[in-house]
Tab-separated table of C-alpha atoms and ligand atoms in Angstrom:
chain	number	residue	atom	x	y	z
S	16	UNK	CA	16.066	36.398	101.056
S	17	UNK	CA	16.053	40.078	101.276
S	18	UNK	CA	14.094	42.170	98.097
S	19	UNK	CA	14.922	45.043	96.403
S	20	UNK	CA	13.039	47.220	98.484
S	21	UNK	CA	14.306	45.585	101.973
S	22	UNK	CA	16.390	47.914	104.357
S	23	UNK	CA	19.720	47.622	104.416
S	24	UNK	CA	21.342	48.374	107.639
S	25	UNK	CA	25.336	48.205	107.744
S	26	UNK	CA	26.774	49.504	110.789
S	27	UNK	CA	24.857	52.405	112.299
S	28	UNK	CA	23.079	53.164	109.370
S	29	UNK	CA	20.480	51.708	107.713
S	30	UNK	CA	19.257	51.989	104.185
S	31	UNK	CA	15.286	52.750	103.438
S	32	UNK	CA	15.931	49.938	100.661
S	33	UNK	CA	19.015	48.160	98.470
S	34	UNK	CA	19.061	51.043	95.814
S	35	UNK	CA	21.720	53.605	95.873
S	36	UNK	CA	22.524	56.193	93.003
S	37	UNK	CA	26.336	55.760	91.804
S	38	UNK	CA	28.868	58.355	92.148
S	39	UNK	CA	28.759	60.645	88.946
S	40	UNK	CA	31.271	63.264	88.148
S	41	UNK	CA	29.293	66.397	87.281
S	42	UNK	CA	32.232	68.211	86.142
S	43	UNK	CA	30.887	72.053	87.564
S	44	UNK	CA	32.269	72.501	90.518
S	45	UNK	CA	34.458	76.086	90.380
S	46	UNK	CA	37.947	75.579	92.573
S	47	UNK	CA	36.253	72.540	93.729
S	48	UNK	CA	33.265	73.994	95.804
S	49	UNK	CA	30.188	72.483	94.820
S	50	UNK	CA	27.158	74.543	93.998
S	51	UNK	CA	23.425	74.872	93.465
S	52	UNK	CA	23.743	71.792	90.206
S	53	UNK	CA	24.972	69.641	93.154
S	54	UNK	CA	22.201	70.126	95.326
S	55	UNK	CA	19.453	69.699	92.788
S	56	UNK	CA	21.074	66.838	90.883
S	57	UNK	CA	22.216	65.203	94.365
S	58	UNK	CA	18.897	66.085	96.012
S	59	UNK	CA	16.408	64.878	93.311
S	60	UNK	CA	17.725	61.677	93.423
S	61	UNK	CA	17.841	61.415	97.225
S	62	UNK	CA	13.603	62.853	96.669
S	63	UNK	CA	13.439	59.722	94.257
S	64	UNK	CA	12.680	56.974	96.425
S	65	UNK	CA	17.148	55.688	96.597
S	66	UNK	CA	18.469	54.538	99.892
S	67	UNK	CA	21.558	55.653	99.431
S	68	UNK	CA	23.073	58.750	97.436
S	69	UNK	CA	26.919	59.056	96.534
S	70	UNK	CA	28.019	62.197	95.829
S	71	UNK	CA	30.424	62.191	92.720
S	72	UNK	CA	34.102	61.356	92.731
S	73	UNK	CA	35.760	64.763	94.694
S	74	UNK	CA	39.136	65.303	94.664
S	75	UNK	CA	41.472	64.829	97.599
S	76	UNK	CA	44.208	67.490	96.295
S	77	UNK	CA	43.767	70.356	93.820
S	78	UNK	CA	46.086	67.954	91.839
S	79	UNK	CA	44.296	64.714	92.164
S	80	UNK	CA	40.570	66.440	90.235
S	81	UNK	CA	40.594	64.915	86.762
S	82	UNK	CA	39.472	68.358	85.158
S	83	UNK	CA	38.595	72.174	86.131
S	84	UNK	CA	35.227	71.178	87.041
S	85	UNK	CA	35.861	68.175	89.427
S	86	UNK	CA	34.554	68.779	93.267
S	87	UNK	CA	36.423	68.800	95.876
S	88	UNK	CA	37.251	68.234	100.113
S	89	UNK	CA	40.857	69.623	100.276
S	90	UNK	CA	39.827	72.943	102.062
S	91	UNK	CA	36.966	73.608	104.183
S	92	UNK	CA	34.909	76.067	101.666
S	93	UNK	CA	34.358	72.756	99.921
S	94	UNK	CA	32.946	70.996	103.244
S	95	UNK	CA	31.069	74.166	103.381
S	96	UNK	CA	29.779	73.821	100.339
S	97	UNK	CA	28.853	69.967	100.910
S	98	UNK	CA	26.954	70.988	104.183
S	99	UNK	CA	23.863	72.200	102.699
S	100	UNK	CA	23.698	69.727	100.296
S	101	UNK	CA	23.623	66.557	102.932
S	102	UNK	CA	21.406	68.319	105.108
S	103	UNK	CA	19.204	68.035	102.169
S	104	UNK	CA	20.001	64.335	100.828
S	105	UNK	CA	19.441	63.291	104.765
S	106	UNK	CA	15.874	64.391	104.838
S	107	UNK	CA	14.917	61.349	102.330
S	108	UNK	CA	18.021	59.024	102.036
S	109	UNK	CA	21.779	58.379	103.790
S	110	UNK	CA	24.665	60.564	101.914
S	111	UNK	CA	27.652	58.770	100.990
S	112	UNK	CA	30.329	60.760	99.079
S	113	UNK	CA	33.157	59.020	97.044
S	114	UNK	CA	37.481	60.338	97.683
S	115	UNK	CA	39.774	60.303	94.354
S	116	UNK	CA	42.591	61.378	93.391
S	117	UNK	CA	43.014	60.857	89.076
S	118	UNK	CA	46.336	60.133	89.272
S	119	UNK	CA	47.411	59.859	85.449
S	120	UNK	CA	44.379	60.735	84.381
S	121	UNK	CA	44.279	64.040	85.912
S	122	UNK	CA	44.791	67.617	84.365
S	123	UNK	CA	42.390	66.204	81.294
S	124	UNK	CA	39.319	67.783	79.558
S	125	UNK	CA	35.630	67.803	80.331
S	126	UNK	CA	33.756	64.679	78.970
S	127	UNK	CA	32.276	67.490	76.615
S	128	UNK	CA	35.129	69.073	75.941
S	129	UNK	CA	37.100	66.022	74.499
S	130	UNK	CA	37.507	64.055	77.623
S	131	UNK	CA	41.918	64.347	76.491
S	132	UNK	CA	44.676	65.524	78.511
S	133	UNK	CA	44.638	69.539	78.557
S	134	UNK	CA	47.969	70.091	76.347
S	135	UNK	CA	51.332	70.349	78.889
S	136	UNK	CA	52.061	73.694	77.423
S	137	UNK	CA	48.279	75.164	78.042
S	138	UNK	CA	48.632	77.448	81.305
S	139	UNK	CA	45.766	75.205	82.573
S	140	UNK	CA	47.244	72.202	83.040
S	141	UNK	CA	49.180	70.810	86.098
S	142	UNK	CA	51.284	67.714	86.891
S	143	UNK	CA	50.172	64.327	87.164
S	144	UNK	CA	51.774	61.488	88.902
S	145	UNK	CA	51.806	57.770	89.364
S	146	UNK	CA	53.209	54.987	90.260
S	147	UNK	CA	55.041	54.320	87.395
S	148	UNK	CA	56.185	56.948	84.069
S	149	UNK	CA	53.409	55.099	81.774
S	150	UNK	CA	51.455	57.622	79.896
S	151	UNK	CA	47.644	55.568	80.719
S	152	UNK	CA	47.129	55.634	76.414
S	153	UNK	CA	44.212	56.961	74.107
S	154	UNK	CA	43.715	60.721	74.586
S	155	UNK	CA	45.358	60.234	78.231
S	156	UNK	CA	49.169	60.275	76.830
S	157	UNK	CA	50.882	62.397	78.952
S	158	UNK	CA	53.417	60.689	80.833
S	159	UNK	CA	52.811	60.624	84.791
S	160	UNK	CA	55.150	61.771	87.057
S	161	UNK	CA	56.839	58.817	89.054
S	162	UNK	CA	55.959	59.129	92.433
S	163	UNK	CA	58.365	59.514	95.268
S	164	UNK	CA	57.834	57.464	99.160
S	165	UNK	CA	57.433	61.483	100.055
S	166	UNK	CA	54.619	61.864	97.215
S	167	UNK	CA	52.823	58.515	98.355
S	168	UNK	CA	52.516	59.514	102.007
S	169	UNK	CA	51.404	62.873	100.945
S	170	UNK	CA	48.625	61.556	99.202
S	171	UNK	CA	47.863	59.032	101.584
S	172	UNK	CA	47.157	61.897	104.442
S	173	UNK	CA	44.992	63.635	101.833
S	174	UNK	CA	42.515	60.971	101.731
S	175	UNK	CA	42.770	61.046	105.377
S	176	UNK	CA	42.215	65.184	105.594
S	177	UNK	CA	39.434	64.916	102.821
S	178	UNK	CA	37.936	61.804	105.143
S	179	UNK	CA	37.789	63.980	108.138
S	180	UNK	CA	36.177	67.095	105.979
S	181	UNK	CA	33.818	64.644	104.845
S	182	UNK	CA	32.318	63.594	108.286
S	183	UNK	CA	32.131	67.412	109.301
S	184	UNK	CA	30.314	67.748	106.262
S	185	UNK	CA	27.508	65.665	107.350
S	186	UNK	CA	28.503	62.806	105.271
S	187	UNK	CA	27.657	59.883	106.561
S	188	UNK	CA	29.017	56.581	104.061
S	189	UNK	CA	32.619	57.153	102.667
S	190	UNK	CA	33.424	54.784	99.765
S	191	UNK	CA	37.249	55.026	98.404
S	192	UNK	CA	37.248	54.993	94.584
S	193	UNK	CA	40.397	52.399	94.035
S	194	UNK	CA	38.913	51.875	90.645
S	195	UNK	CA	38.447	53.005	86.990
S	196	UNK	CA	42.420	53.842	86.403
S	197	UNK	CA	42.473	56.352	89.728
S	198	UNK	CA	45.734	56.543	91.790
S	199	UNK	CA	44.924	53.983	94.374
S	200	UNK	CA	43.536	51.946	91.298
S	201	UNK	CA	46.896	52.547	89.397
S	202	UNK	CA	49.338	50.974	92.101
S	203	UNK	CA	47.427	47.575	92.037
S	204	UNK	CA	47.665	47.137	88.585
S	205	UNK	CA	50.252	45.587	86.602
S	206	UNK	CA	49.614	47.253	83.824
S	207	UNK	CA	50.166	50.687	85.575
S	208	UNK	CA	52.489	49.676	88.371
S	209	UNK	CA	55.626	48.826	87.173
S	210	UNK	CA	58.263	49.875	90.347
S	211	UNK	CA	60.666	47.684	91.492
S	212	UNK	CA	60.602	49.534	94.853
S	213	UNK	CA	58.062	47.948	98.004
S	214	UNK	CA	55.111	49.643	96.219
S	215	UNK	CA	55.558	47.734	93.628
S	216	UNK	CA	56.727	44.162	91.850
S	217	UNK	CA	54.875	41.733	93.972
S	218	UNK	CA	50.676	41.518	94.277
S	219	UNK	CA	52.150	42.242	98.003
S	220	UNK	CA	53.829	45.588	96.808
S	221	UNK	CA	51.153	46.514	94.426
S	222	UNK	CA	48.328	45.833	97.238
S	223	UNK	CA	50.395	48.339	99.825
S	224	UNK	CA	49.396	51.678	98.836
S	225	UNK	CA	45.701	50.440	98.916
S	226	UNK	CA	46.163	48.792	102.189
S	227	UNK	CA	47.963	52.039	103.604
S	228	UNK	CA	45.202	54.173	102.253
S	229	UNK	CA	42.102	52.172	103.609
S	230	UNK	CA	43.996	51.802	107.541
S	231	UNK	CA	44.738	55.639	107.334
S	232	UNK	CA	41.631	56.529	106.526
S	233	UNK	CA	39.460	53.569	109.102
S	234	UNK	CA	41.459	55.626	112.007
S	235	UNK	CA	39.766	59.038	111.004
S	236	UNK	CA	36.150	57.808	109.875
S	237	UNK	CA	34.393	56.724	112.715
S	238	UNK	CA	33.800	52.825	113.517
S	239	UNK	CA	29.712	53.326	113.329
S	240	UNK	CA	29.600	54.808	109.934
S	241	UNK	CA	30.334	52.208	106.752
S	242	UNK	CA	33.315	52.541	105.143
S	243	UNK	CA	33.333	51.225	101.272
S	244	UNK	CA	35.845	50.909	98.592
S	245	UNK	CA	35.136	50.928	94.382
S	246	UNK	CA	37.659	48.346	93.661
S	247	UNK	CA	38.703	47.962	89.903
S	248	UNK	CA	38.951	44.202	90.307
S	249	UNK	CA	39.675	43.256	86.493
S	250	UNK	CA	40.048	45.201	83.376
S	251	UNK	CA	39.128	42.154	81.269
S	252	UNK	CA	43.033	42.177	79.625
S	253	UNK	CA	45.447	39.518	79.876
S	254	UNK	CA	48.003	41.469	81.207
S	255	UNK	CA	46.221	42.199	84.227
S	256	UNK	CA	46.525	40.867	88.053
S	257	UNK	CA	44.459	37.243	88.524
S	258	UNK	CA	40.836	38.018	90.035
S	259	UNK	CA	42.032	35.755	93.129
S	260	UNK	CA	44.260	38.523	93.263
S	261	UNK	CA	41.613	41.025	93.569
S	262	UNK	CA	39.482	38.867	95.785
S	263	UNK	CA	42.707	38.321	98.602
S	264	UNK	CA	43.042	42.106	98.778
S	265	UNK	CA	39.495	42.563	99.249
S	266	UNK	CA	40.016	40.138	102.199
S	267	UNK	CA	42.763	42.078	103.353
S	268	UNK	CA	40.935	45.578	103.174
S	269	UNK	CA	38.111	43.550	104.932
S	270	UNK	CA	40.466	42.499	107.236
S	271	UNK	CA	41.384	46.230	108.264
S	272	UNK	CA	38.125	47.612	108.920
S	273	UNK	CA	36.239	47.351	104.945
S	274	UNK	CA	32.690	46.989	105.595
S	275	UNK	CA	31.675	46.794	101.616
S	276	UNK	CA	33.288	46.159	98.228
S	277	UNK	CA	31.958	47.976	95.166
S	278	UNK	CA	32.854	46.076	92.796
S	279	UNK	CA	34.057	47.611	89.575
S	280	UNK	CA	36.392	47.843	86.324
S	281	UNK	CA	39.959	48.871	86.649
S	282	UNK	CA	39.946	50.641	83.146
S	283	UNK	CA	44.356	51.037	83.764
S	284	UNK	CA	44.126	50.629	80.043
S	285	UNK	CA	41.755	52.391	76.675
S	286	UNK	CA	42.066	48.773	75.680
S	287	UNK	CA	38.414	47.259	76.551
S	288	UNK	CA	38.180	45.077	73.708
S	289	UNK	CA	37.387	42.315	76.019
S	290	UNK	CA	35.208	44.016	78.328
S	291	UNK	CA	31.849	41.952	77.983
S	292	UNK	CA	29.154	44.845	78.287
S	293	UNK	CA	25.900	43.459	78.682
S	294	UNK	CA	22.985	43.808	81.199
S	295	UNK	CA	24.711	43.269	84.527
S	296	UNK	CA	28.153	42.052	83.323
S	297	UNK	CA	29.587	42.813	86.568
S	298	UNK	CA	27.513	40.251	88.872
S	299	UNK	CA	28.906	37.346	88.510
S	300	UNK	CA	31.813	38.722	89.459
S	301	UNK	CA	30.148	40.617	92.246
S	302	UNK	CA	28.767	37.382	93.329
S	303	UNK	CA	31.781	35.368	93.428
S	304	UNK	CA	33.426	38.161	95.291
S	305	UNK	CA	30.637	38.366	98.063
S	306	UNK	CA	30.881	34.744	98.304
S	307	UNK	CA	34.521	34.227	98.857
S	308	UNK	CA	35.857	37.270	100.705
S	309	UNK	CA	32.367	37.196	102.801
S	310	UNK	CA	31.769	41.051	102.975
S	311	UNK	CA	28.616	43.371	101.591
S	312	UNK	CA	29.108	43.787	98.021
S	313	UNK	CA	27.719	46.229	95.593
S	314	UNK	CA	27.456	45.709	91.910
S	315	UNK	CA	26.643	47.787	89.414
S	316	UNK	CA	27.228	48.474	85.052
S	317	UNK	CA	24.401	48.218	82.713
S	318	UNK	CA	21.637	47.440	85.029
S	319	UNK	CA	18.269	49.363	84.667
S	320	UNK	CA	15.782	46.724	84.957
S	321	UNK	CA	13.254	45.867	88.061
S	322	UNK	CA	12.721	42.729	87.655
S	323	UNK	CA	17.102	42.331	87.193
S	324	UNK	CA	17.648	44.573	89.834
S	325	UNK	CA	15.339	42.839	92.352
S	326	UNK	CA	16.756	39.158	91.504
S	327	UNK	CA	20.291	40.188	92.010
S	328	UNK	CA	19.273	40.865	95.426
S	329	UNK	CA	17.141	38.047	96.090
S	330	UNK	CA	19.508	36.097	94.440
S	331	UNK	CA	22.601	36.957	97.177
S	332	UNK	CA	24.491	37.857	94.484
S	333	UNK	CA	24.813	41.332	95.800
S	334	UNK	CA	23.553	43.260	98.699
S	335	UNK	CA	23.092	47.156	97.150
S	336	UNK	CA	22.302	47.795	93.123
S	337	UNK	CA	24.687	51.016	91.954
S	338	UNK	CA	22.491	52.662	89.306
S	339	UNK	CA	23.848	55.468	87.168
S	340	UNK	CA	22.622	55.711	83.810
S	341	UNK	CA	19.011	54.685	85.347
S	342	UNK	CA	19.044	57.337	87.472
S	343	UNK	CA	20.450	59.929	84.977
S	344	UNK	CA	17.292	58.932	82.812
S	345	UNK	CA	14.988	59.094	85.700
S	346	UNK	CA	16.062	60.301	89.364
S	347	UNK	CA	12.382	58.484	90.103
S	348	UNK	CA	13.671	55.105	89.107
S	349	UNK	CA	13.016	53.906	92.610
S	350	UNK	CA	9.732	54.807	92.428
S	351	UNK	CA	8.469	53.334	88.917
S	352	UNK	CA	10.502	50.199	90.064
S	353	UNK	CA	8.186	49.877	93.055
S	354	UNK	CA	5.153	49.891	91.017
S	355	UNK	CA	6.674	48.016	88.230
S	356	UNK	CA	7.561	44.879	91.077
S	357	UNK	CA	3.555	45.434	92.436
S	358	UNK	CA	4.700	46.971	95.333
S	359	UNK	CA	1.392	47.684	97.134
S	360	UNK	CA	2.204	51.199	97.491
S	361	UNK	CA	5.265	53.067	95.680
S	362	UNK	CA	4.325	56.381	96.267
S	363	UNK	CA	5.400	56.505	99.493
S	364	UNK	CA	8.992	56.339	98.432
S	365	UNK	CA	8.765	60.250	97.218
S	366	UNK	CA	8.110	62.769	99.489
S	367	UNK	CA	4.645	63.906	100.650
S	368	UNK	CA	4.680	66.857	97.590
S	369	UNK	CA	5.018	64.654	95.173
S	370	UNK	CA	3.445	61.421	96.749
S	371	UNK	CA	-0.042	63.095	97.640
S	372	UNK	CA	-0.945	63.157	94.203
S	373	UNK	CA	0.474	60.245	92.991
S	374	UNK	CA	-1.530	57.535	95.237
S	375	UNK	CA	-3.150	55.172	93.536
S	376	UNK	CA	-2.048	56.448	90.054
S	377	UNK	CA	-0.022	54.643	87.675
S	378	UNK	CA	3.421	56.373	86.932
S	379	UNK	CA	3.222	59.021	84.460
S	380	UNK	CA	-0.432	58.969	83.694
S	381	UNK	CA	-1.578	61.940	82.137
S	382	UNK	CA	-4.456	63.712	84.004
K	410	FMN	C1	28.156	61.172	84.281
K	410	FMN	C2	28.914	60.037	84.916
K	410	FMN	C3	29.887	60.320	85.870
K	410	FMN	C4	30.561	59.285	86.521
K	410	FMN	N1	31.433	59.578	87.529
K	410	FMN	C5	31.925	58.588	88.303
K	410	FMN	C6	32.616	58.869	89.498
K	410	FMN	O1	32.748	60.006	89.932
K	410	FMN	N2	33.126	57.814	90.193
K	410	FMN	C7	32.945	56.527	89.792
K	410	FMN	O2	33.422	55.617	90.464
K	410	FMN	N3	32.264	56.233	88.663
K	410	FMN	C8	31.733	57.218	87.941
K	410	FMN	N4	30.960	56.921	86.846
K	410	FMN	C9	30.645	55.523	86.563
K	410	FMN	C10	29.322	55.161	87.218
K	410	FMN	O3	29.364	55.324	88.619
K	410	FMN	C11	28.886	53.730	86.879
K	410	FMN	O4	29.770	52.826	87.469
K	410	FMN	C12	28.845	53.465	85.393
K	410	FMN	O5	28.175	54.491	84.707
K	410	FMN	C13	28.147	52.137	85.100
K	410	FMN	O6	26.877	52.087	85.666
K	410	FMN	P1	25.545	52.280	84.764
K	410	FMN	O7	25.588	51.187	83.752
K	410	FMN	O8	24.416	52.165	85.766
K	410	FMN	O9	25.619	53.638	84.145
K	410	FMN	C14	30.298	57.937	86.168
K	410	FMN	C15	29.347	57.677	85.173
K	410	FMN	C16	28.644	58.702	84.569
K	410	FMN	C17	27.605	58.368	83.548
């Protein structure tokens, strides 16, 4: 059974070990171009010992970012801006990058600006659209904009233009993000989907726009390089889809060129009353996913520990841990979890500036 700390090769590209940092929306990106913040919070954690480093959720249309600040890959001065950054992130660990479009939850605050939909009558906002004319609830209660057959091809090619600005940007892992309440995320759920039209009614209706996304996309991003979704595959409500559900689309997507599932939340509703947060409350889920649709599988949500991380792995219960938080906290969490698991020598998993002086030392030691 693989460890941890094990490479992880998936098509052409293999992983220095099973770690990779999650996407994270860092919300200071101007017109969508990101900047200096990216490349020193994208390229610390890359220096921090993680195989694999996805950049945050960027927007495939100025009108799918979820506020001001998202980042973006709808013109090239944002590939231009990604350039630099994984020229960097390739000198220690394999960029990945994450495509969204919000959806309903677009036009919306910053996290630290109330995290709410920017007012309709505030000069800032813009419109949102989705499958259905359901305002998603909480702060997020502006109704959506029901999308047209014209709208959902349009945003189907921009996930295939952002795709292709993504592999001239030196990306080189594209994950999907058909999670968390997102567009692609929006049409598969029930609770969000509620058209009567071939996008909608049936599991088979619902699962088209995510089917038509994922082919679109597989014919622009090239066979060697992995190609991953973040699938939303319950929301923990009863009026949700059944998980077999999830798991036969995942088989589908697999089906049409998928090489790994990351599984997630769907969050299509502020109602997470019977979300069961807890350390790793995802990995069962993972694993039963893994298991049944046989494809790589990430898992991810409230993990932080070695010793958890590691036996999820060993375990087959997933093949990459997604660490956020962890990483947030430390962008060395690769590094203490080395030593922590008595790997004989952890250093080595920073870079020679930074590893020189560390061998033989216990982690943050002070002289
Ligand atoms: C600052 C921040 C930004 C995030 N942005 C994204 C994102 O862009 N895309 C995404 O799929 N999830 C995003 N998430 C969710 C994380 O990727 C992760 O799934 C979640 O935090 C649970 O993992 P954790 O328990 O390790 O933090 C974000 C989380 C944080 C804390």
């Amino acid at each position: 059974m693989p460890t941890l700390f094990d490479p992880f090769r998936l098509k052409d590209i293999e992983l220095r070990n099973r770690i990779a940092v999650a996407p994270m929306c860092q919300y200071s990106a101007e017109d969508g171009v990101p900047n200096d913040w990216h490349l020193v919070h994208l390229g610390a954690r890359a220096a921090g010992g993680a195989g694999l480093v996805i950049a945050e959720g960027s927007a495939v249309s100025a009108q799918g970012r979820i506020t001001l600040g998202d980042a973006g890959l709808w013109n090239d001065a944002q590939a231009e801006g990604w350039q630099r950054i994984t020229a960097f992130i390739k000198r220690h660990a394999v960029p990945g990058i994450q495509l969204a479009h919000a959806g309903r939850k677009a036009s919306a605050h910053r996290p630290w600006d109330g995290d709410d939909h920017i007012a309709a009558d505030d000069p800032r906002a813009w419109d949102t659209m989705a499958p259905s004319p359901i305002a998603l609830g909480g702060g997020l209660d502006r109704i959506p904009r029901e999308m047209t057959d014209a709208d959902i091809a349009q945003a189907r090619e921009e996930f295939v233009a952002a795709a292709k600005r993504a592999l001239g940007a030196g990306f080189e892992w594209l994950e999907l993000h058909f999670a968390h309440g997102f567009l692609v995320q929006s049409f598969f759920s029930p609770l969000a989907n509620h058209r009567r039209d071939g996008y909608g009614g049936s599991a088979e209706g619902r699962a088209r726009f995510p089917l038509e996304v994922l082919a679109a996309v597989r014919d622009v991003w090239p066979e060697r390089l992995p190609l991953s979704v973040r699938l939303g595959v319950t929301d923990f409500h009863p009026g949700e889809q059944p998980l077999e559900e999830s798991i036969a689309l995942v088989r589908r997507l697999k089906s049409i060129g998928l090489d790994l599932v990351d599984v997630s939340l769907g969050f299509n509703t502020p109602d997470v009353d019977g979300v069961p947060w807890g350390p790793g409350f995802m990995v069962p889920i993972a694993e039963r996913i893994r298991r049944e649709a046989a494809i790589a599988t990430a898992a991810g949500w409230r993990i932080g520990e070695p010793r958890h991380a590691d036996a999820i792995v060993r375990n087959a219960q997933a093949d990459l841990i997604l660490l956020a938080h962890a990483e947030l906290s430390d962008p060395h969490w690769p590094y203490r979890a080395a030593h922590a698991l008595g790997l004989p020598r952890p250093h080595e998993l920073l870079p020679i500036q930074y590893a020189h002086w560390l061998n033989g030392r216990e982690p943050a030691v002070a002289v």
